[in-house]
């Protein structure tokens, strides 16, 4: 799992670096030389999509997924752990549906042969971010839930970034 965690973080760091650098270069070209690259905005948009879905899986790994702290803070002991388990199971169910339907989207896009307007790359490469990010999120949710059930993790504390 350590390798998977590192790969996720490397993808996010490299993606952010590439998007930021390209955005800076494109701004300099646009305002400094009255010229810009036609493909830069599209590339940045697709990199941000990948960062979002891979970053979502990192949030699940660190226990930083969506939650209502007000309700969680009111509960103690078993009720709090039960709520965390419920949220994790509901999230896993959602991820299963997201994986299934996003794979359908990827297959459909592959069959139609759609390509992106500026970069001219297959559109399914962009859509692959959804099932990959969802699968990683599902894996992290399973591991987190297993730890919670075995009482190896304090369910009231999330790991900090």
Short mmCIF file of N, CA and C in Angstrom, two decimals:
data_model
loop_
_atom_site.label_atom_id
_atom_site.label_comp_id
_atom_site.label_asym_id
_atom_site.label_seq_id
_atom_site.Cartn_x
_atom_site.Cartn_y
_atom_site.Cartn_z
N UNK A 1 0.81 -1.21 0.00
CA UNK A 1 0.00 0.00 0.00
C UNK A 1 0.85 1.26 0.00
N UNK A 2 2.04 1.18 0.56
CA UNK A 2 2.89 2.37 0.59
C UNK A 2 3.22 2.83 -0.82
N UNK A 3 3.43 1.87 -1.73
CA UNK A 3 3.74 2.23 -3.11
C UNK A 3 2.55 2.88 -3.80
N UNK A 4 1.37 2.36 -3.53
CA UNK A 4 0.16 2.95 -4.10
C UNK A 4 -0.04 4.37 -3.58
N UNK A 5 0.19 4.56 -2.30
CA UNK A 5 0.07 5.90 -1.71
C UNK A 5 1.05 6.86 -2.35
N UNK A 6 2.29 6.42 -2.55
CA UNK A 6 3.31 7.27 -3.18
C UNK A 6 2.94 7.60 -4.62
N UNK A 7 2.44 6.60 -5.35
CA UNK A 7 2.05 6.83 -6.75
C UNK A 7 0.93 7.87 -6.82
N UNK A 8 -0.06 7.75 -5.93
CA UNK A 8 -1.15 8.74 -5.90
C UNK A 8 -0.59 10.14 -5.67
N UNK A 9 0.27 10.26 -4.68
CA UNK A 9 0.81 11.57 -4.35
C UNK A 9 1.70 12.12 -5.46
N UNK A 10 2.47 11.26 -6.12
CA UNK A 10 3.31 11.70 -7.23
C UNK A 10 2.46 12.19 -8.39
N UNK A 11 1.38 11.47 -8.70
CA UNK A 11 0.49 11.91 -9.77
C UNK A 11 -0.07 13.30 -9.47
N UNK A 12 -0.47 13.52 -8.23
CA UNK A 12 -1.04 14.82 -7.84
C UNK A 12 0.01 15.92 -7.93
N UNK A 13 1.20 15.66 -7.39
CA UNK A 13 2.27 16.68 -7.40
C UNK A 13 2.69 17.01 -8.83
N UNK A 14 2.92 15.99 -9.64
CA UNK A 14 3.35 16.22 -11.03
C UNK A 14 2.25 16.94 -11.80
N UNK A 15 1.00 16.53 -11.59
CA UNK A 15 -0.12 17.19 -12.26
C UNK A 15 -0.24 18.65 -11.89
N UNK A 16 -0.15 18.94 -10.59
CA UNK A 16 -0.22 20.34 -10.17
C UNK A 16 0.94 21.17 -10.71
N UNK A 17 2.13 20.57 -10.71
CA UNK A 17 3.31 21.27 -11.22
C UNK A 17 3.14 21.56 -12.71
N UNK A 18 2.71 20.55 -13.48
CA UNK A 18 2.54 20.75 -14.92
C UNK A 18 1.47 21.79 -15.22
N UNK A 19 0.33 21.70 -14.52
CA UNK A 19 -0.77 22.64 -14.76
C UNK A 19 -0.36 24.06 -14.40
N UNK A 20 0.30 24.22 -13.26
CA UNK A 20 0.72 25.56 -12.82
C UNK A 20 1.76 26.14 -13.77
N UNK A 21 2.73 25.33 -14.14
CA UNK A 21 3.78 25.80 -15.05
C UNK A 21 3.22 26.20 -16.40
N UNK A 22 2.36 25.36 -16.94
CA UNK A 22 1.79 25.64 -18.25
C UNK A 22 0.88 26.86 -18.21
N UNK A 23 0.14 27.01 -17.12
CA UNK A 23 -0.71 28.18 -16.96
C UNK A 23 0.14 29.46 -16.90
N UNK A 24 1.23 29.42 -16.14
CA UNK A 24 2.13 30.57 -16.06
C UNK A 24 2.72 30.91 -17.42
N UNK A 25 3.21 29.89 -18.12
CA UNK A 25 3.81 30.11 -19.44
C UNK A 25 2.78 30.69 -20.40
N UNK A 26 1.56 30.16 -20.36
CA UNK A 26 0.52 30.65 -21.25
C UNK A 26 0.14 32.09 -20.94
N UNK A 27 0.14 32.48 -19.68
CA UNK A 27 -0.16 33.88 -19.31
C UNK A 27 0.95 34.80 -19.81
N UNK A 28 2.21 34.38 -19.63
CA UNK A 28 3.33 35.18 -20.12
C UNK A 28 3.24 35.33 -21.64
N UNK A 29 2.95 34.25 -22.34
CA UNK A 29 2.82 34.32 -23.79
C UNK A 29 1.67 35.23 -24.22
N UNK A 30 0.54 35.12 -23.51
CA UNK A 30 -0.64 35.89 -23.89
C UNK A 30 -0.45 37.38 -23.66
N UNK A 31 0.04 37.76 -22.46
CA UNK A 31 0.13 39.18 -22.13
C UNK A 31 1.48 39.80 -22.46
N UNK A 32 2.50 38.99 -22.55
CA UNK A 32 3.83 39.51 -22.85
C UNK A 32 4.14 39.55 -24.34
N UNK A 33 3.60 38.56 -25.07
CA UNK A 33 3.96 38.45 -26.49
C UNK A 33 2.74 38.40 -27.41
N UNK A 34 1.55 38.64 -26.87
CA UNK A 34 0.30 38.63 -27.64
C UNK A 34 0.13 37.32 -28.41
N UNK A 35 0.54 36.23 -27.79
CA UNK A 35 0.44 34.91 -28.40
C UNK A 35 0.14 33.91 -27.29
N UNK A 36 -0.50 32.84 -27.62
CA UNK A 36 -0.71 31.79 -26.62
C UNK A 36 -0.84 30.43 -27.30
N UNK A 37 -0.78 29.39 -26.49
CA UNK A 37 -0.93 28.04 -27.03
C UNK A 37 -2.41 27.70 -27.06
N UNK A 38 -2.84 27.06 -28.10
CA UNK A 38 -4.26 26.74 -28.24
C UNK A 38 -4.66 25.53 -27.40
N UNK A 39 -3.73 24.70 -27.07
CA UNK A 39 -4.03 23.45 -26.38
C UNK A 39 -3.85 23.53 -24.86
N UNK A 40 -3.26 24.61 -24.35
CA UNK A 40 -2.90 24.69 -22.94
C UNK A 40 -4.12 24.62 -22.01
N UNK A 41 -5.16 25.36 -22.33
CA UNK A 41 -6.34 25.37 -21.46
C UNK A 41 -6.99 23.98 -21.40
N UNK A 42 -7.04 23.32 -22.53
CA UNK A 42 -7.61 21.97 -22.56
C UNK A 42 -6.76 21.00 -21.74
N UNK A 43 -5.46 21.08 -21.89
CA UNK A 43 -4.56 20.21 -21.15
C UNK A 43 -4.70 20.43 -19.64
N UNK A 44 -4.73 21.70 -19.23
CA UNK A 44 -4.87 22.04 -17.81
C UNK A 44 -6.20 21.51 -17.27
N UNK A 45 -7.26 21.65 -18.04
CA UNK A 45 -8.58 21.16 -17.61
C UNK A 45 -8.54 19.65 -17.38
N UNK A 46 -7.92 18.91 -18.28
CA UNK A 46 -7.87 17.45 -18.15
C UNK A 46 -6.95 17.01 -17.00
N UNK A 47 -5.87 17.72 -16.81
CA UNK A 47 -4.98 17.41 -15.67
C UNK A 47 -5.71 17.67 -14.36
N UNK A 48 -6.49 18.74 -14.29
CA UNK A 48 -7.24 19.05 -13.07
C UNK A 48 -8.31 17.99 -12.79
N UNK A 49 -8.89 17.42 -13.84
CA UNK A 49 -9.84 16.33 -13.65
C UNK A 49 -9.15 15.13 -13.01
N UNK A 50 -7.97 14.78 -13.53
CA UNK A 50 -7.21 13.66 -12.96
C UNK A 50 -6.81 13.95 -11.51
N UNK A 51 -6.35 15.17 -11.25
CA UNK A 51 -5.95 15.55 -9.89
C UNK A 51 -7.14 15.43 -8.94
N UNK A 52 -8.31 15.84 -9.39
CA UNK A 52 -9.51 15.79 -8.55
C UNK A 52 -9.86 14.36 -8.15
N UNK A 53 -9.88 13.45 -9.10
CA UNK A 53 -10.28 12.08 -8.78
C UNK A 53 -9.21 11.32 -8.00
N UNK A 54 -7.95 11.53 -8.32
CA UNK A 54 -6.88 10.88 -7.55
C UNK A 54 -6.81 11.53 -6.16
N UNK A 55 -6.98 12.84 -6.10
CA UNK A 55 -6.99 13.55 -4.82
C UNK A 55 -8.14 13.12 -3.94
N UNK A 56 -9.28 12.80 -4.53
CA UNK A 56 -10.41 12.29 -3.77
C UNK A 56 -10.07 10.98 -3.07
N UNK A 57 -9.33 10.13 -3.75
CA UNK A 57 -8.94 8.86 -3.12
C UNK A 57 -7.97 9.10 -1.96
N UNK A 58 -7.09 10.10 -2.11
CA UNK A 58 -6.18 10.43 -1.01
C UNK A 58 -6.98 10.94 0.19
N UNK A 59 -8.02 11.71 -0.07
CA UNK A 59 -8.87 12.19 1.03
C UNK A 59 -9.54 11.03 1.75
N UNK A 60 -10.01 10.04 1.00
CA UNK A 60 -10.60 8.87 1.65
C UNK A 60 -9.55 8.13 2.47
N UNK A 61 -8.34 8.03 1.95
CA UNK A 61 -7.27 7.35 2.68
C UNK A 61 -6.99 8.04 4.01
N UNK A 62 -7.02 9.37 4.00
CA UNK A 62 -6.68 10.14 5.20
C UNK A 62 -7.90 10.42 6.08
N UNK A 63 -9.06 9.89 5.69
CA UNK A 63 -10.26 10.09 6.50
C UNK A 63 -10.81 11.49 6.41
N UNK A 64 -10.57 12.16 5.31
CA UNK A 64 -11.00 13.55 5.16
C UNK A 64 -12.20 13.70 4.23
N UNK A 65 -12.95 12.62 4.04
CA UNK A 65 -14.09 12.70 3.14
C UNK A 65 -15.22 13.50 3.78
N UNK A 66 -16.24 13.74 3.00
CA UNK A 66 -17.33 14.60 3.42
C UNK A 66 -18.01 14.03 4.66
N UNK A 67 -18.24 14.90 5.61
CA UNK A 67 -18.94 14.50 6.82
C UNK A 67 -19.53 15.71 7.49
N UNK A 68 -20.52 15.49 8.33
CA UNK A 68 -21.13 16.57 9.06
C UNK A 68 -20.57 16.50 10.48
N UNK A 69 -19.61 17.36 10.77
CA UNK A 69 -18.93 17.34 12.06
C UNK A 69 -19.87 17.62 13.22
N UNK A 70 -20.87 18.44 12.99
CA UNK A 70 -21.80 18.78 14.06
C UNK A 70 -22.45 17.52 14.64
N UNK A 71 -22.95 16.66 13.77
CA UNK A 71 -23.60 15.43 14.22
C UNK A 71 -22.59 14.47 14.84
N UNK A 72 -21.43 14.35 14.23
CA UNK A 72 -20.39 13.45 14.74
C UNK A 72 -19.93 13.90 16.12
N UNK A 73 -19.79 15.20 16.32
CA UNK A 73 -19.34 15.73 17.61
C UNK A 73 -20.36 15.51 18.73
N UNK A 74 -21.63 15.37 18.37
CA UNK A 74 -22.66 15.12 19.38
C UNK A 74 -22.63 13.68 19.88
N UNK A 75 -22.12 12.78 19.06
CA UNK A 75 -22.14 11.36 19.41
C UNK A 75 -20.87 10.95 20.14
N UNK A 76 -20.99 9.89 20.92
CA UNK A 76 -19.84 9.35 21.66
C UNK A 76 -19.80 7.83 21.49
N UNK A 77 -18.63 7.26 21.66
CA UNK A 77 -18.45 5.81 21.73
C UNK A 77 -18.97 5.04 20.54
N UNK A 78 -19.84 4.06 20.84
CA UNK A 78 -20.34 3.14 19.81
C UNK A 78 -21.20 3.85 18.78
N UNK A 79 -21.95 4.85 19.21
CA UNK A 79 -22.81 5.59 18.26
C UNK A 79 -21.95 6.32 17.24
N UNK A 80 -20.86 6.91 17.71
CA UNK A 80 -19.95 7.63 16.82
C UNK A 80 -19.30 6.65 15.84
N UNK A 81 -18.84 5.52 16.36
CA UNK A 81 -18.22 4.51 15.50
C UNK A 81 -19.25 3.96 14.51
N UNK A 82 -20.48 3.77 14.96
CA UNK A 82 -21.54 3.29 14.08
C UNK A 82 -21.83 4.25 12.95
N UNK A 83 -21.84 5.54 13.26
CA UNK A 83 -22.06 6.54 12.23
C UNK A 83 -20.92 6.53 11.22
N UNK A 84 -19.69 6.43 11.70
CA UNK A 84 -18.54 6.36 10.80
C UNK A 84 -18.62 5.12 9.90
N UNK A 85 -19.02 4.00 10.48
CA UNK A 85 -19.17 2.78 9.68
C UNK A 85 -20.26 2.94 8.62
N UNK A 86 -21.38 3.54 9.02
CA UNK A 86 -22.47 3.78 8.08
C UNK A 86 -22.02 4.66 6.92
N UNK A 87 -21.32 5.74 7.24
CA UNK A 87 -20.83 6.65 6.20
C UNK A 87 -19.87 5.92 5.26
N UNK A 88 -18.97 5.11 5.82
CA UNK A 88 -18.03 4.37 5.00
C UNK A 88 -18.73 3.36 4.09
N UNK A 89 -19.71 2.64 4.63
CA UNK A 89 -20.44 1.66 3.83
C UNK A 89 -21.24 2.36 2.73
N UNK A 90 -21.90 3.46 3.06
CA UNK A 90 -22.63 4.24 2.06
C UNK A 90 -21.69 4.76 0.98
N UNK A 91 -20.51 5.20 1.37
CA UNK A 91 -19.52 5.68 0.41
C UNK A 91 -19.03 4.54 -0.48
N UNK A 92 -18.84 3.36 0.10
CA UNK A 92 -18.42 2.20 -0.71
C UNK A 92 -19.49 1.83 -1.73
N UNK A 93 -20.75 1.86 -1.32
CA UNK A 93 -21.84 1.56 -2.26
C UNK A 93 -21.84 2.58 -3.39
N UNK A 94 -21.68 3.85 -3.04
CA UNK A 94 -21.63 4.90 -4.06
C UNK A 94 -20.45 4.67 -5.02
N UNK A 95 -19.30 4.29 -4.47
CA UNK A 95 -18.13 4.05 -5.31
C UNK A 95 -18.34 2.89 -6.27
N UNK A 96 -19.03 1.86 -5.83
CA UNK A 96 -19.32 0.72 -6.71
C UNK A 96 -20.15 1.19 -7.91
N UNK A 97 -21.19 1.99 -7.64
CA UNK A 97 -21.99 2.51 -8.75
C UNK A 97 -21.17 3.44 -9.64
N UNK A 98 -20.36 4.27 -9.04
CA UNK A 98 -19.53 5.20 -9.81
C UNK A 98 -18.53 4.45 -10.69
N UNK A 99 -17.94 3.40 -10.16
CA UNK A 99 -17.00 2.58 -10.94
C UNK A 99 -17.73 1.94 -12.12
N UNK A 100 -18.88 1.34 -11.85
CA UNK A 100 -19.62 0.64 -12.91
C UNK A 100 -20.03 1.59 -14.03
N UNK A 101 -20.65 2.70 -13.67
CA UNK A 101 -21.15 3.60 -14.70
C UNK A 101 -20.04 4.39 -15.39
N UNK A 102 -18.96 4.66 -14.68
CA UNK A 102 -17.84 5.35 -15.34
C UNK A 102 -17.12 4.41 -16.30
N UNK A 103 -17.05 3.12 -15.97
CA UNK A 103 -16.48 2.15 -16.92
C UNK A 103 -17.35 2.05 -18.17
N UNK A 104 -18.68 2.09 -17.98
CA UNK A 104 -19.58 2.11 -19.13
C UNK A 104 -19.30 3.33 -20.00
N UNK A 105 -19.08 4.47 -19.39
CA UNK A 105 -18.77 5.70 -20.12
C UNK A 105 -17.46 5.57 -20.88
N UNK A 106 -16.44 5.00 -20.24
CA UNK A 106 -15.14 4.82 -20.89
C UNK A 106 -15.28 3.89 -22.09
N UNK A 107 -15.98 2.79 -21.92
CA UNK A 107 -16.17 1.83 -23.03
C UNK A 107 -16.93 2.48 -24.17
N UNK A 108 -18.00 3.22 -23.85
CA UNK A 108 -18.77 3.90 -24.88
C UNK A 108 -17.91 4.90 -25.64
N UNK A 109 -17.10 5.66 -24.92
CA UNK A 109 -16.24 6.66 -25.55
C UNK A 109 -15.17 5.99 -26.42
N UNK A 110 -14.67 4.85 -25.98
CA UNK A 110 -13.70 4.11 -26.80
C UNK A 110 -14.36 3.63 -28.09
N UNK A 111 -15.59 3.14 -27.99
CA UNK A 111 -16.29 2.61 -29.16
C UNK A 111 -16.63 3.70 -30.17
N UNK A 112 -16.92 4.90 -29.68
CA UNK A 112 -17.27 6.00 -30.60
C UNK A 112 -16.03 6.66 -31.19
N UNK A 113 -14.88 6.44 -30.58
CA UNK A 113 -13.64 7.00 -31.12
C UNK A 113 -13.52 8.50 -30.96
N UNK A 114 -14.18 9.07 -29.96
CA UNK A 114 -14.13 10.51 -29.76
C UNK A 114 -12.72 10.94 -29.36
N UNK A 115 -12.33 12.12 -29.86
CA UNK A 115 -11.03 12.70 -29.50
C UNK A 115 -11.24 14.12 -29.00
N UNK A 116 -10.25 14.61 -28.27
CA UNK A 116 -10.36 15.97 -27.73
C UNK A 116 -10.10 16.97 -28.85
N UNK A 117 -10.69 18.16 -28.75
CA UNK A 117 -10.58 19.14 -29.84
C UNK A 117 -9.15 19.62 -30.14
N UNK A 118 -8.42 20.05 -29.13
CA UNK A 118 -7.10 20.63 -29.38
C UNK A 118 -5.97 19.62 -29.31
N UNK A 119 -5.98 18.78 -28.30
CA UNK A 119 -4.88 17.83 -28.10
C UNK A 119 -4.97 16.63 -29.03
N UNK A 120 -6.15 16.35 -29.53
CA UNK A 120 -6.39 15.22 -30.43
C UNK A 120 -6.02 13.88 -29.79
N UNK A 121 -6.29 13.76 -28.48
CA UNK A 121 -6.07 12.48 -27.80
C UNK A 121 -7.43 11.82 -27.59
N UNK A 122 -7.46 10.51 -27.45
CA UNK A 122 -8.75 9.84 -27.21
C UNK A 122 -9.39 10.36 -25.93
N UNK A 123 -10.68 10.66 -26.01
CA UNK A 123 -11.40 11.24 -24.88
C UNK A 123 -11.51 10.25 -23.72
N UNK A 124 -11.46 8.96 -24.01
CA UNK A 124 -11.58 7.98 -22.93
C UNK A 124 -10.42 8.08 -21.94
N UNK A 125 -9.28 8.62 -22.37
CA UNK A 125 -8.15 8.80 -21.44
C UNK A 125 -8.54 9.79 -20.34
N UNK A 126 -9.27 10.81 -20.71
CA UNK A 126 -9.74 11.79 -19.72
C UNK A 126 -10.75 11.12 -18.79
N UNK A 127 -11.69 10.37 -19.37
CA UNK A 127 -12.73 9.72 -18.58
C UNK A 127 -12.20 8.60 -17.69
N UNK A 128 -11.04 8.06 -18.00
CA UNK A 128 -10.44 7.00 -17.17
C UNK A 128 -10.15 7.48 -15.75
N UNK A 129 -10.03 8.77 -15.56
CA UNK A 129 -9.79 9.32 -14.22
C UNK A 129 -10.90 8.93 -13.26
N UNK A 130 -12.13 8.82 -13.76
CA UNK A 130 -13.26 8.52 -12.88
C UNK A 130 -13.19 7.10 -12.32
N UNK A 131 -13.11 6.06 -13.16
CA UNK A 131 -13.05 4.72 -12.57
C UNK A 131 -11.76 4.46 -11.79
N UNK A 132 -10.65 5.03 -12.21
CA UNK A 132 -9.40 4.82 -11.49
C UNK A 132 -9.46 5.49 -10.12
N UNK A 133 -9.88 6.74 -10.07
CA UNK A 133 -10.01 7.44 -8.79
C UNK A 133 -11.05 6.79 -7.89
N UNK A 134 -12.15 6.33 -8.46
CA UNK A 134 -13.19 5.67 -7.66
C UNK A 134 -12.72 4.33 -7.13
N UNK A 135 -11.97 3.59 -7.92
CA UNK A 135 -11.44 2.31 -7.46
C UNK A 135 -10.45 2.52 -6.33
N UNK A 136 -9.58 3.50 -6.47
CA UNK A 136 -8.64 3.81 -5.39
C UNK A 136 -9.38 4.24 -4.12
N UNK A 137 -10.43 5.03 -4.29
CA UNK A 137 -11.24 5.46 -3.14
C UNK A 137 -11.89 4.25 -2.47
N UNK A 138 -12.40 3.34 -3.28
CA UNK A 138 -13.03 2.13 -2.76
C UNK A 138 -12.04 1.29 -1.96
N UNK A 139 -10.83 1.14 -2.48
CA UNK A 139 -9.78 0.39 -1.78
C UNK A 139 -9.47 1.04 -0.43
N UNK A 140 -9.31 2.35 -0.43
CA UNK A 140 -9.01 3.06 0.82
C UNK A 140 -10.17 2.96 1.82
N UNK A 141 -11.39 2.99 1.32
CA UNK A 141 -12.55 2.86 2.20
C UNK A 141 -12.60 1.47 2.83
N UNK A 142 -12.29 0.44 2.05
CA UNK A 142 -12.28 -0.92 2.59
C UNK A 142 -11.23 -1.03 3.69
N UNK A 143 -10.03 -0.52 3.42
CA UNK A 143 -8.96 -0.60 4.41
C UNK A 143 -9.31 0.19 5.67
N UNK A 144 -9.86 1.37 5.49
CA UNK A 144 -10.23 2.21 6.63
C UNK A 144 -11.35 1.56 7.46
N UNK A 145 -12.32 0.99 6.79
CA UNK A 145 -13.43 0.34 7.48
C UNK A 145 -12.95 -0.91 8.22
N UNK A 146 -12.06 -1.67 7.60
CA UNK A 146 -11.51 -2.86 8.26
C UNK A 146 -10.75 -2.47 9.52
N UNK A 147 -9.94 -1.42 9.45
CA UNK A 147 -9.22 -0.95 10.63
C UNK A 147 -10.20 -0.50 11.72
N UNK A 148 -11.25 0.18 11.29
CA UNK A 148 -12.23 0.69 12.25
C UNK A 148 -12.94 -0.48 12.95
N UNK A 149 -13.30 -1.50 12.20
CA UNK A 149 -13.99 -2.66 12.78
C UNK A 149 -13.07 -3.39 13.76
N UNK A 150 -11.79 -3.46 13.44
CA UNK A 150 -10.83 -4.14 14.31
C UNK A 150 -10.36 -3.25 15.46
N UNK A 151 -10.92 -2.04 15.55
CA UNK A 151 -10.58 -1.08 16.60
C UNK A 151 -9.12 -0.65 16.57
N UNK A 152 -8.49 -0.70 15.41
CA UNK A 152 -7.09 -0.27 15.30
C UNK A 152 -7.00 1.21 14.99
N UNK A 153 -8.13 1.84 14.77
CA UNK A 153 -8.14 3.25 14.42
C UNK A 153 -9.16 3.96 15.30
N UNK A 154 -8.78 5.09 15.82
CA UNK A 154 -9.72 5.92 16.56
C UNK A 154 -10.63 6.58 15.54
N UNK A 155 -11.88 6.19 15.50
CA UNK A 155 -12.82 6.66 14.47
C UNK A 155 -13.16 8.12 14.64
N UNK A 156 -12.78 8.73 15.74
CA UNK A 156 -13.14 10.13 15.95
C UNK A 156 -12.08 11.09 15.43
N UNK A 157 -10.92 10.55 15.02
CA UNK A 157 -9.85 11.42 14.56
C UNK A 157 -9.48 11.08 13.13
N UNK A 158 -9.34 12.09 12.32
CA UNK A 158 -8.90 11.92 10.95
C UNK A 158 -7.41 12.25 10.88
N UNK A 159 -6.73 11.58 10.01
CA UNK A 159 -5.29 11.85 9.81
C UNK A 159 -5.14 13.22 9.18
N UNK A 160 -4.17 13.97 9.61
CA UNK A 160 -3.96 15.29 9.05
C UNK A 160 -3.07 15.22 7.82
N UNK A 161 -3.22 16.23 7.00
CA UNK A 161 -2.45 16.27 5.76
C UNK A 161 -1.03 16.66 6.05
#
